[in-house]
PDB file of C-alpha atoms in Angstrom:
ATOM      1  CA  MET A  15     -36.422  39.556 -12.755  1.00  0.00           C
ATOM      2  CA  ARG A  16     -32.783  39.187 -13.861  1.00  0.00           C
ATOM      3  CA  ALA A  17     -32.430  35.980 -11.859  1.00  0.00           C
ATOM      4  CA  ARG A  18     -35.424  34.455 -13.669  1.00  0.00           C
ATOM      5  CA  GLN A  19     -33.943  35.588 -16.992  1.00  0.00           C
ATOM      6  CA  GLN A  20     -30.699  33.766 -16.180  1.00  0.00           C
ATOM      7  CA  VAL A  21     -32.656  30.631 -15.303  1.00  0.00           C
ATOM      8  CA  LEU A  22     -34.498  30.791 -18.621  1.00  0.00           C
ATOM      9  CA  GLU A  23     -31.234  31.271 -20.526  1.00  0.00           C
ATOM     10  CA  THR A  24     -29.686  28.219 -18.866  1.00  0.00           C
ATOM     11  CA  ALA A  25     -32.796  26.154 -19.603  1.00  0.00           C
ATOM     12  CA  ILE A  26     -32.760  27.111 -23.289  1.00  0.00           C
ATOM     13  CA  LEU A  27     -29.049  26.381 -23.690  1.00  0.00           C
ATOM     14  CA  GLY A  28     -29.465  23.063 -21.899  1.00  0.00           C
ATOM     15  CA  LEU A  29     -32.295  21.982 -24.191  1.00  0.00           C
ATOM     16  CA  LEU A  30     -30.448  23.069 -27.342  1.00  0.00           C
ATOM     17  CA  HIS A  31     -27.457  21.039 -26.193  1.00  0.00           C
ATOM     18  CA  ASP A  32     -29.484  17.928 -27.061  1.00  0.00           C
ATOM     19  CA  ALA A  33     -30.818  19.083 -30.440  1.00  0.00           C
ATOM     20  CA  PRO A  34     -31.645  22.220 -32.464  1.00  0.00           C
ATOM     21  CA  MET A  35     -35.248  23.414 -32.018  1.00  0.00           C
ATOM     22  CA  HIS A  36     -37.539  26.152 -33.246  1.00  0.00           C
ATOM     23  CA  GLY A  37     -39.380  28.437 -30.851  1.00  0.00           C
ATOM     24  CA  TYR A  38     -42.535  26.356 -30.562  1.00  0.00           C
ATOM     25  CA  GLU A  39     -40.555  23.218 -29.755  1.00  0.00           C
ATOM     26  CA  LEU A  40     -38.507  25.073 -27.160  1.00  0.00           C
ATOM     27  CA  ARG A  41     -41.598  26.460 -25.462  1.00  0.00           C
ATOM     28  CA  LYS A  42     -43.215  23.008 -25.427  1.00  0.00           C
ATOM     29  CA  HIS A  43     -40.145  21.391 -23.860  1.00  0.00           C
ATOM     30  CA  LEU A  44     -39.740  24.176 -21.310  1.00  0.00           C
ATOM     31  CA  ASN A  45     -43.375  23.836 -20.264  1.00  0.00           C
ATOM     32  CA  LEU A  46     -43.235  20.045 -20.244  1.00  0.00           C
ATOM     33  CA  VAL A  47     -39.897  19.403 -18.568  1.00  0.00           C
ATOM     34  CA  LEU A  48     -39.431  22.392 -16.263  1.00  0.00           C
ATOM     35  CA  GLY A  49     -42.309  22.944 -13.885  1.00  0.00           C
ATOM     36  CA  SER A  50     -41.239  26.485 -13.016  1.00  0.00           C
ATOM     37  CA  PHE A  51     -41.878  27.496 -16.640  1.00  0.00           C
ATOM     38  CA  ARG A  52     -45.453  26.250 -17.011  1.00  0.00           C
ATOM     39  CA  ALA A  53     -46.659  29.820 -17.543  1.00  0.00           C
ATOM     40  CA  LEU A  54     -43.873  30.694 -20.013  1.00  0.00           C
ATOM     41  CA  SER A  55     -45.113  32.957 -22.800  1.00  0.00           C
ATOM     42  CA  TYR A  56     -43.725  33.706 -26.236  1.00  0.00           C
ATOM     43  CA  GLY A  57     -43.332  37.272 -24.970  1.00  0.00           C
ATOM     44  CA  SER A  58     -40.684  35.960 -22.549  1.00  0.00           C
ATOM     45  CA  LEU A  59     -39.113  33.378 -24.828  1.00  0.00           C
ATOM     46  CA  TYR A  60     -38.331  35.316 -27.998  1.00  0.00           C
ATOM     47  CA  PRO A  61     -36.619  38.318 -26.371  1.00  0.00           C
ATOM     48  CA  CYS A  62     -34.453  35.800 -24.512  1.00  0.00           C
ATOM     49  CA  LEU A  63     -33.641  33.976 -27.757  1.00  0.00           C
ATOM     50  CA  ARG A  64     -32.673  37.256 -29.437  1.00  0.00           C
ATOM     51  CA  GLY A  65     -30.404  38.051 -26.495  1.00  0.00           C
ATOM     52  CA  LEU A  66     -28.696  34.664 -26.746  1.00  0.00           C
ATOM     53  CA  VAL A  67     -28.193  35.168 -30.490  1.00  0.00           C
ATOM     54  CA  SER A  68     -26.685  38.629 -29.931  1.00  0.00           C
ATOM     55  CA  ARG A  69     -24.172  37.158 -27.478  1.00  0.00           C
ATOM     56  CA  GLY A  70     -23.183  34.469 -29.953  1.00  0.00           C
ATOM     57  CA  TRP A  71     -24.359  31.571 -27.767  1.00  0.00           C
ATOM     58  CA  ILE A  72     -26.991  30.333 -30.216  1.00  0.00           C
ATOM     59  CA  GLU A  73     -27.653  30.836 -33.905  1.00  0.00           C
ATOM     60  CA  GLY A  74     -30.891  30.785 -35.857  1.00  0.00           C
ATOM     61  CA  THR A  75     -31.396  29.274 -39.292  1.00  0.00           C
ATOM     62  CA  GLU A  76     -34.558  29.948 -41.282  1.00  0.00           C
ATOM     63  CA  THR A  77     -36.335  26.850 -42.598  1.00  0.00           C
ATOM     64  CA  MET A  78     -39.572  26.304 -44.476  1.00  0.00           C
ATOM     65  CA  ASP A  79     -42.328  24.131 -42.956  1.00  0.00           C
ATOM     66  CA  GLY A  80     -45.409  22.734 -44.648  1.00  0.00           C
ATOM     67  CA  PRO A  81     -46.334  19.855 -47.002  1.00  0.00           C
ATOM     68  CA  ALA A  82     -46.730  22.048 -50.086  1.00  0.00           C
ATOM     69  CA  VAL A  83     -45.035  25.165 -51.378  1.00  0.00           C
ATOM     70  CA  SER A  84     -48.257  27.184 -51.073  1.00  0.00           C
ATOM     71  CA  THR A  85     -48.653  26.309 -47.384  1.00  0.00           C
ATOM     72  CA  ARG A  86     -45.047  26.584 -46.273  1.00  0.00           C
ATOM     73  CA  ARG A  87     -44.012  29.201 -43.769  1.00  0.00           C
ATOM     74  CA  ALA A  88     -40.649  30.289 -42.513  1.00  0.00           C
ATOM     75  CA  ARG A  89     -39.467  29.113 -39.118  1.00  0.00           C
ATOM     76  CA  ILE A  90     -36.217  29.802 -37.335  1.00  0.00           C
ATOM     77  CA  VAL A  91     -34.437  26.771 -35.920  1.00  0.00           C
ATOM     78  CA  TYR A  92     -32.054  27.588 -33.086  1.00  0.00           C
ATOM     79  CA  ALA A  93     -28.852  25.676 -32.401  1.00  0.00           C
ATOM     80  CA  LEU A  94     -26.083  25.950 -29.847  1.00  0.00           C
ATOM     81  CA  THR A  95     -22.808  27.518 -31.048  1.00  0.00           C
ATOM     82  CA  PRO A  96     -19.365  26.447 -29.788  1.00  0.00           C
ATOM     83  CA  ALA A  97     -19.333  29.576 -27.599  1.00  0.00           C
ATOM     84  CA  GLY A  98     -22.757  28.620 -26.288  1.00  0.00           C
ATOM     85  CA  LYS A  99     -21.587  25.109 -25.429  1.00  0.00           C
ATOM     86  CA  GLU A 100     -18.606  26.549 -23.582  1.00  0.00           C
ATOM     87  CA  HIS A 101     -20.835  28.957 -21.644  1.00  0.00           C
ATOM     88  CA  LEU A 102     -23.287  26.176 -20.778  1.00  0.00           C
ATOM     89  CA  GLN A 103     -20.503  23.916 -19.521  1.00  0.00           C
ATOM     90  CA  ALA A 104     -19.186  26.741 -17.341  1.00  0.00           C
ATOM     91  CA  GLU A 105     -22.689  27.438 -16.017  1.00  0.00           C
ATOM     92  CA  LEU A 106     -23.359  23.775 -15.211  1.00  0.00           C
ATOM     93  CA  ALA A 107     -19.998  23.530 -13.430  1.00  0.00           C
ATOM     94  CA  THR A 108     -20.976  26.193 -10.880  1.00  0.00           C
ATOM     95  CA  SER A 109     -22.379  25.153  -7.523  1.00  0.00           C
ATOM     96  CA  GLY A 110     -22.679  28.381  -5.542  1.00  0.00           C
ATOM     97  CA  PRO A 111     -25.624  29.538  -3.401  1.00  0.00           C
ATOM     98  CA  ALA A 112     -27.657  30.717  -6.416  1.00  0.00           C
ATOM     99  CA  SER A 113     -27.917  27.118  -7.635  1.00  0.00           C
ATOM    100  CA  TRP A 114     -29.576  26.114  -4.346  1.00  0.00           C
ATOM    101  CA  GLU A 115     -32.516  28.533  -4.626  1.00  0.00           C
ATOM    102  CA  ASP A 116     -35.971  27.322  -5.674  1.00  0.00           C
ATOM    103  CA  GLU A 117     -36.103  28.238  -9.386  1.00  0.00           C
ATOM    104  CA  HIS A 118     -32.383  27.781 -10.023  1.00  0.00           C
ATOM    105  CA  PHE A 119     -32.304  24.394  -8.316  1.00  0.00           C
ATOM    106  CA  ASP A 120     -35.192  23.048 -10.412  1.00  0.00           C
ATOM    107  CA  VAL A 121     -33.402  23.932 -13.654  1.00  0.00           C
ATOM    108  CA  ARG A 122     -30.007  22.734 -12.491  1.00  0.00           C
ATOM    109  CA  PHE A 123     -31.534  19.424 -11.390  1.00  0.00           C
ATOM    110  CA  ALA A 124     -33.243  19.061 -14.782  1.00  0.00           C
ATOM    111  CA  PHE A 125     -29.778  19.125 -16.384  1.00  0.00           C
ATOM    112  CA  PHE A 126     -27.951  16.941 -13.882  1.00  0.00           C
ATOM    113  CA  GLY A 127     -27.375  14.500 -16.735  1.00  0.00           C
ATOM    114  CA  GLN A 128     -24.987  17.099 -18.235  1.00  0.00           C
ATOM    115  CA  THR A 129     -23.365  17.916 -14.863  1.00  0.00           C
ATOM    116  CA  ASP A 130     -20.352  16.194 -13.329  1.00  0.00           C
ATOM    117  CA  ALA A 131     -20.832  14.101 -10.170  1.00  0.00           C
ATOM    118  CA  GLU A 132     -18.903  16.374  -7.799  1.00  0.00           C
ATOM    119  CA  THR A 133     -20.904  19.440  -8.839  1.00  0.00           C
ATOM    120  CA  ARG A 134     -24.178  17.524  -8.517  1.00  0.00           C
ATOM    121  CA  LEU A 135     -23.254  16.507  -4.977  1.00  0.00           C
ATOM    122  CA  ARG A 136     -22.263  20.050  -3.970  1.00  0.00           C
ATOM    123  CA  ILE A 137     -25.557  21.431  -5.279  1.00  0.00           C
ATOM    124  CA  LEU A 138     -27.615  18.776  -3.506  1.00  0.00           C
ATOM    125  CA  GLU A 139     -25.762  19.343  -0.243  1.00  0.00           C
ATOM    126  CA  GLY A 140     -26.121  23.098  -0.595  1.00  0.00           C
ATOM    127  CA  ARG A 141     -29.831  22.761  -1.282  1.00  0.00           C
ATOM    128  CA  ARG A 142     -30.216  20.549   1.773  1.00  0.00           C
ATOM    129  CA  SER A 143     -28.346  23.085   3.901  1.00  0.00           C
ATOM    130  CA  ARG A 144     -30.618  25.880   2.674  1.00  0.00           C
ATOM    131  CA  LEU A 145     -33.760  23.845   3.374  1.00  0.00           C
ATOM    132  CA  THR A 146     -32.511  22.890   6.838  1.00  0.00           C
ATOM    133  CA  GLU A 147     -32.269  26.598   7.632  1.00  0.00           C
ATOM    134  CA  ARG A 148     -35.786  27.059   6.254  1.00  0.00           C
ATOM    135  CA  LEU A 149     -36.979  24.130   8.345  1.00  0.00           C
ATOM    136  CA  ASP A 150     -35.752  25.789  11.545  1.00  0.00           C
ATOM    137  CA  THR A 151     -37.518  29.028  10.584  1.00  0.00           C
ATOM    138  CA  VAL A 152     -40.799  27.255   9.827  1.00  0.00           C
ATOM    139  CA  ARG A 153     -40.669  25.315  13.111  1.00  0.00           C
ATOM    140  CA  GLN A 154     -40.026  28.469  15.100  1.00  0.00           C
ATOM    141  CA  GLY A 155     -42.909  30.209  13.347  1.00  0.00           C
ATOM    142  CA  LEU A 156     -45.187  27.274  14.095  1.00  0.00           C
ATOM    143  CA  ASP A 157     -44.249  27.349  17.793  1.00  0.00           C
ATOM    144  CA  ARG A 158     -44.935  31.071  17.991  1.00  0.00           C
ATOM    145  CA  ALA A 159     -48.278  30.688  16.209  1.00  0.00           C
ATOM    146  CA  ARG A 160     -49.719  28.136  18.618  1.00  0.00           C
ATOM    147  CA  GLY A 161     -52.556  29.700  20.578  1.00  0.00           C
ATOM    148  CA  ARG A 162     -52.332  32.933  18.583  1.00  0.00           C
ATOM    149  CA  VAL A 163     -53.942  31.971  15.258  1.00  0.00           C
ATOM    150  CA  ASP A 164     -57.021  29.975  14.266  1.00  0.00           C
ATOM    151  CA  GLU A 165     -56.858  26.253  13.493  1.00  0.00           C
ATOM    152  CA  TYR A 166     -56.856  26.723   9.726  1.00  0.00           C
ATOM    153  CA  THR A 167     -53.872  29.073   9.715  1.00  0.00           C
ATOM    154  CA  LEU A 168     -52.079  26.676  12.036  1.00  0.00           C
ATOM    155  CA  GLU A 169     -52.869  23.745   9.758  1.00  0.00           C
ATOM    156  CA  LEU A 170     -51.502  25.677   6.778  1.00  0.00           C
ATOM    157  CA  GLN A 171     -48.238  26.219   8.634  1.00  0.00           C
ATOM    158  CA  ARG A 172     -48.074  22.517   9.516  1.00  0.00           C
ATOM    159  CA  HIS A 173     -48.563  21.749   5.827  1.00  0.00           C
ATOM    160  CA  GLY A 174     -45.639  24.024   4.935  1.00  0.00           C
ATOM    161  CA  LEU A 175     -43.491  22.282   7.531  1.00  0.00           C
ATOM    162  CA  ASP A 176     -44.400  18.879   6.109  1.00  0.00           C
ATOM    163  CA  LEU A 177     -43.431  19.965   2.573  1.00  0.00           C
ATOM    164  CA  VAL A 178     -39.978  21.111   3.660  1.00  0.00           C
ATOM    165  CA  GLU A 179     -39.391  17.958   5.741  1.00  0.00           C
ATOM    166  CA  ARG A 180     -40.344  15.762   2.777  1.00  0.00           C
ATOM    167  CA  GLU A 181     -37.992  17.593   0.433  1.00  0.00           C
ATOM    168  CA  VAL A 182     -35.127  17.228   2.918  1.00  0.00           C
ATOM    169  CA  ARG A 183     -35.749  13.453   3.017  1.00  0.00           C
ATOM    170  CA  TRP A 184     -35.814  13.407  -0.798  1.00  0.00           C
ATOM    171  CA  LEU A 185     -32.492  15.240  -0.904  1.00  0.00           C
ATOM    172  CA  ASP A 186     -31.009  12.826   1.652  1.00  0.00           C
ATOM    173  CA  GLU A 187     -31.862   9.948  -0.681  1.00  0.00           C
ATOM    174  CA  LEU A 188     -30.318  11.682  -3.693  1.00  0.00           C
ATOM    175  CA  ILE A 189     -27.178  12.643  -1.751  1.00  0.00           C
ATOM    176  CA  ALA A 190     -26.737   9.059  -0.556  1.00  0.00           C
ATOM    177  CA  HIS A 191     -27.061   7.867  -4.151  1.00  0.00           C
ATOM    178  CA  GLU A 192     -24.476  10.361  -5.423  1.00  0.00           C
ATOM    179  CA  ARG A 193     -22.034   9.475  -2.663  1.00  0.00           C
ATOM    180  CA  GLY A 194     -22.539   5.776  -3.343  1.00  0.00           C
ATOM    181  CA  SER A 195     -21.884   6.318  -7.044  1.00  0.00           C
ATOM    182  CA  THR A 196     -18.492   7.881  -6.333  1.00  0.00           C
ATOM    183  CA  THR A 197     -17.307   5.840  -3.320  1.00  0.00           C
ATOM    184  CA  HIS A 198     -18.714   2.343  -3.877  1.00  0.00           C
ATOM    185  CA  PRO A 199     -16.082  -0.430  -4.360  1.00  0.00           C
ATOM    186  CA  THR A 200     -15.251  -1.222  -7.966  1.00  0.00           C
ATOM    187  CA  THR A 201     -16.400  -4.267  -9.851  1.00  0.00           C
ATOM    188  CA  GLY A 202     -14.077  -6.771 -11.472  1.00  0.00           C
ATOM    189  CA  GLY A 203     -13.864  -4.563 -14.547  1.00  0.00           C
ATOM    190  CA  GLY A 204     -12.451  -1.668 -12.526  1.00  0.00           C
ATOM    191  CA  ARG A 205     -15.627   0.437 -12.749  1.00  0.00           C
ATOM    192  CA  PRO A 206     -17.552   1.620  -9.668  1.00  0.00           C
ATOM    193  CA  ALA A 207     -20.360  -0.779  -8.833  1.00  0.00           C
ATOM    194  CA  ASP A 208     -23.825   0.699  -9.227  1.00  0.00           C
ATOM    195  CA  PRO A 209     -25.306   1.289  -5.746  1.00  0.00           C
ATOM    196  CA  GLY A 210     -28.784   1.145  -7.234  1.00  0.00           C
ATOM    197  CA  PRO A 211     -31.044   3.976  -8.364  1.00  0.00           C
ATOM    198  CA  THR A 212     -33.240   6.008  -6.081  1.00  0.00           C
ATOM    199  CA  ASP A 213     -36.951   6.348  -6.862  1.00  0.00           C
ATOM    200  CA  ALA A 214     -36.184   9.726  -8.421  1.00  0.00           C
ATOM    201  CA  MET A 215     -33.446   8.263 -10.616  1.00  0.00           C
ATOM    202  CA  ARG A 216     -35.716   5.418 -11.721  1.00  0.00           C
ATOM    203  CA  ALA A 217     -38.174   8.046 -12.923  1.00  0.00           C
ATOM    204  CA  VAL A 218     -35.425   9.753 -14.929  1.00  0.00           C
ATOM    205  CA  ARG A 219     -34.241   6.504 -16.517  1.00  0.00           C
ATOM    206  CA  GLN A 220     -37.818   5.579 -17.488  1.00  0.00           C
ATOM    207  CA  ASP A 221     -38.290   9.044 -19.027  1.00  0.00           C
ATOM    208  CA  ARG A 222     -41.008   9.956 -16.510  1.00  0.00           C
ATOM    209  CA  PRO A 223     -41.298  13.307 -14.721  1.00  0.00           C
ATOM    210  CA  VAL A 224     -39.283  13.492 -11.513  1.00  0.00           C
ATOM    211  CA  VAL A 225     -41.722  14.018  -8.659  1.00  0.00           C
ATOM    212  CA  ASP A 226     -40.311  16.047  -5.811  1.00  0.00           C
ATOM    213  CA  PRO A 227     -42.105  14.738  -2.702  1.00  0.00           C
ATOM    214  CA  GLY A 228     -41.610  18.104  -1.066  1.00  0.00           C
ATOM    215  CA  ARG A 229     -43.949  19.800  -3.511  1.00  0.00           C
ATOM    216  CA  THR A 230     -47.611  19.173  -4.193  1.00  0.00           C
ATOM    217  CA  THR A 231     -49.344  19.233  -7.552  1.00  0.00           C
ATOM    218  CA  GLN A 232     -52.344  21.357  -8.376  1.00  0.00           C
ATOM    219  CA  LYS A 233     -54.522  18.261  -8.188  1.00  0.00           C
ATOM    220  CA  GLU A 234     -53.222  17.416  -4.690  1.00  0.00           C
ATOM    221  CA  ARG A 235     -53.964  20.935  -3.533  1.00  0.00           C
ATOM    222  CA  GLY A 236     -57.594  20.367  -4.544  1.00  0.00           C
TER     223      GLY A 236
END
C-alpha cells in the first residue's frame, strides 16, 4: 500500500510541475495519462493531497468558480512549492530497483520528459533486466506445464510469455534510441544529431498515448 502511495505522490508532483490544478483536474489527468490510476478515487486523492500539503511540497489556494456570484463555489487549486520541486527533482533522479517495477515504471516513464538522459537509460536498462528475469521464469513454467495442464491454461501461459517478450523488444527500441541520443556524432552546430524517434517517441511528440506493446487493452482482451 505504501509503495502505491509513493507512486501517487510522484504522479501528483509531476503533474503540478507543469501547472497548478484543482482536485478534479488532477484526477482527470491521472486517469487520462497514467493507466495504472484508471480506478483512482477521490478517497485516495484528497488524503494524498493533504499529506503533500503537510510536508510543504504543495500548497493550496482557494478560488471561486462559476459564472455568477450566486453560483460560485470554492475550489482549492494546488501548486508545487520550491521544496516540492526539489523533492520531485530528487525523486526523478533516482534509478534504483523500485523504479523498474510495474507501477513505478509506468509513472517514471510518464515523466521521462522531466528526467535526465542518463537516468532514463538506467531505468530502461533496469526494467529490461527485470523483465529478462521474468521471461526466464515464464519459460520455465511453460515447459513444466506441458502435458500437465489443459490446452486453455497452456494457451494463457503462452499469452503471458508473448506479452513479456513484446515488452522486452519495446524496451530494446527505447534503449537504442536513448543510447543514440547521447552517443551519435554531432552536427555542424556542435549538437548531437537526432538518431530519429522510435514509434513510442513519435506518439509522445504527437501528444498521443504511448502504447506499450507488451500490454493489452481491455478491448484486445475481449
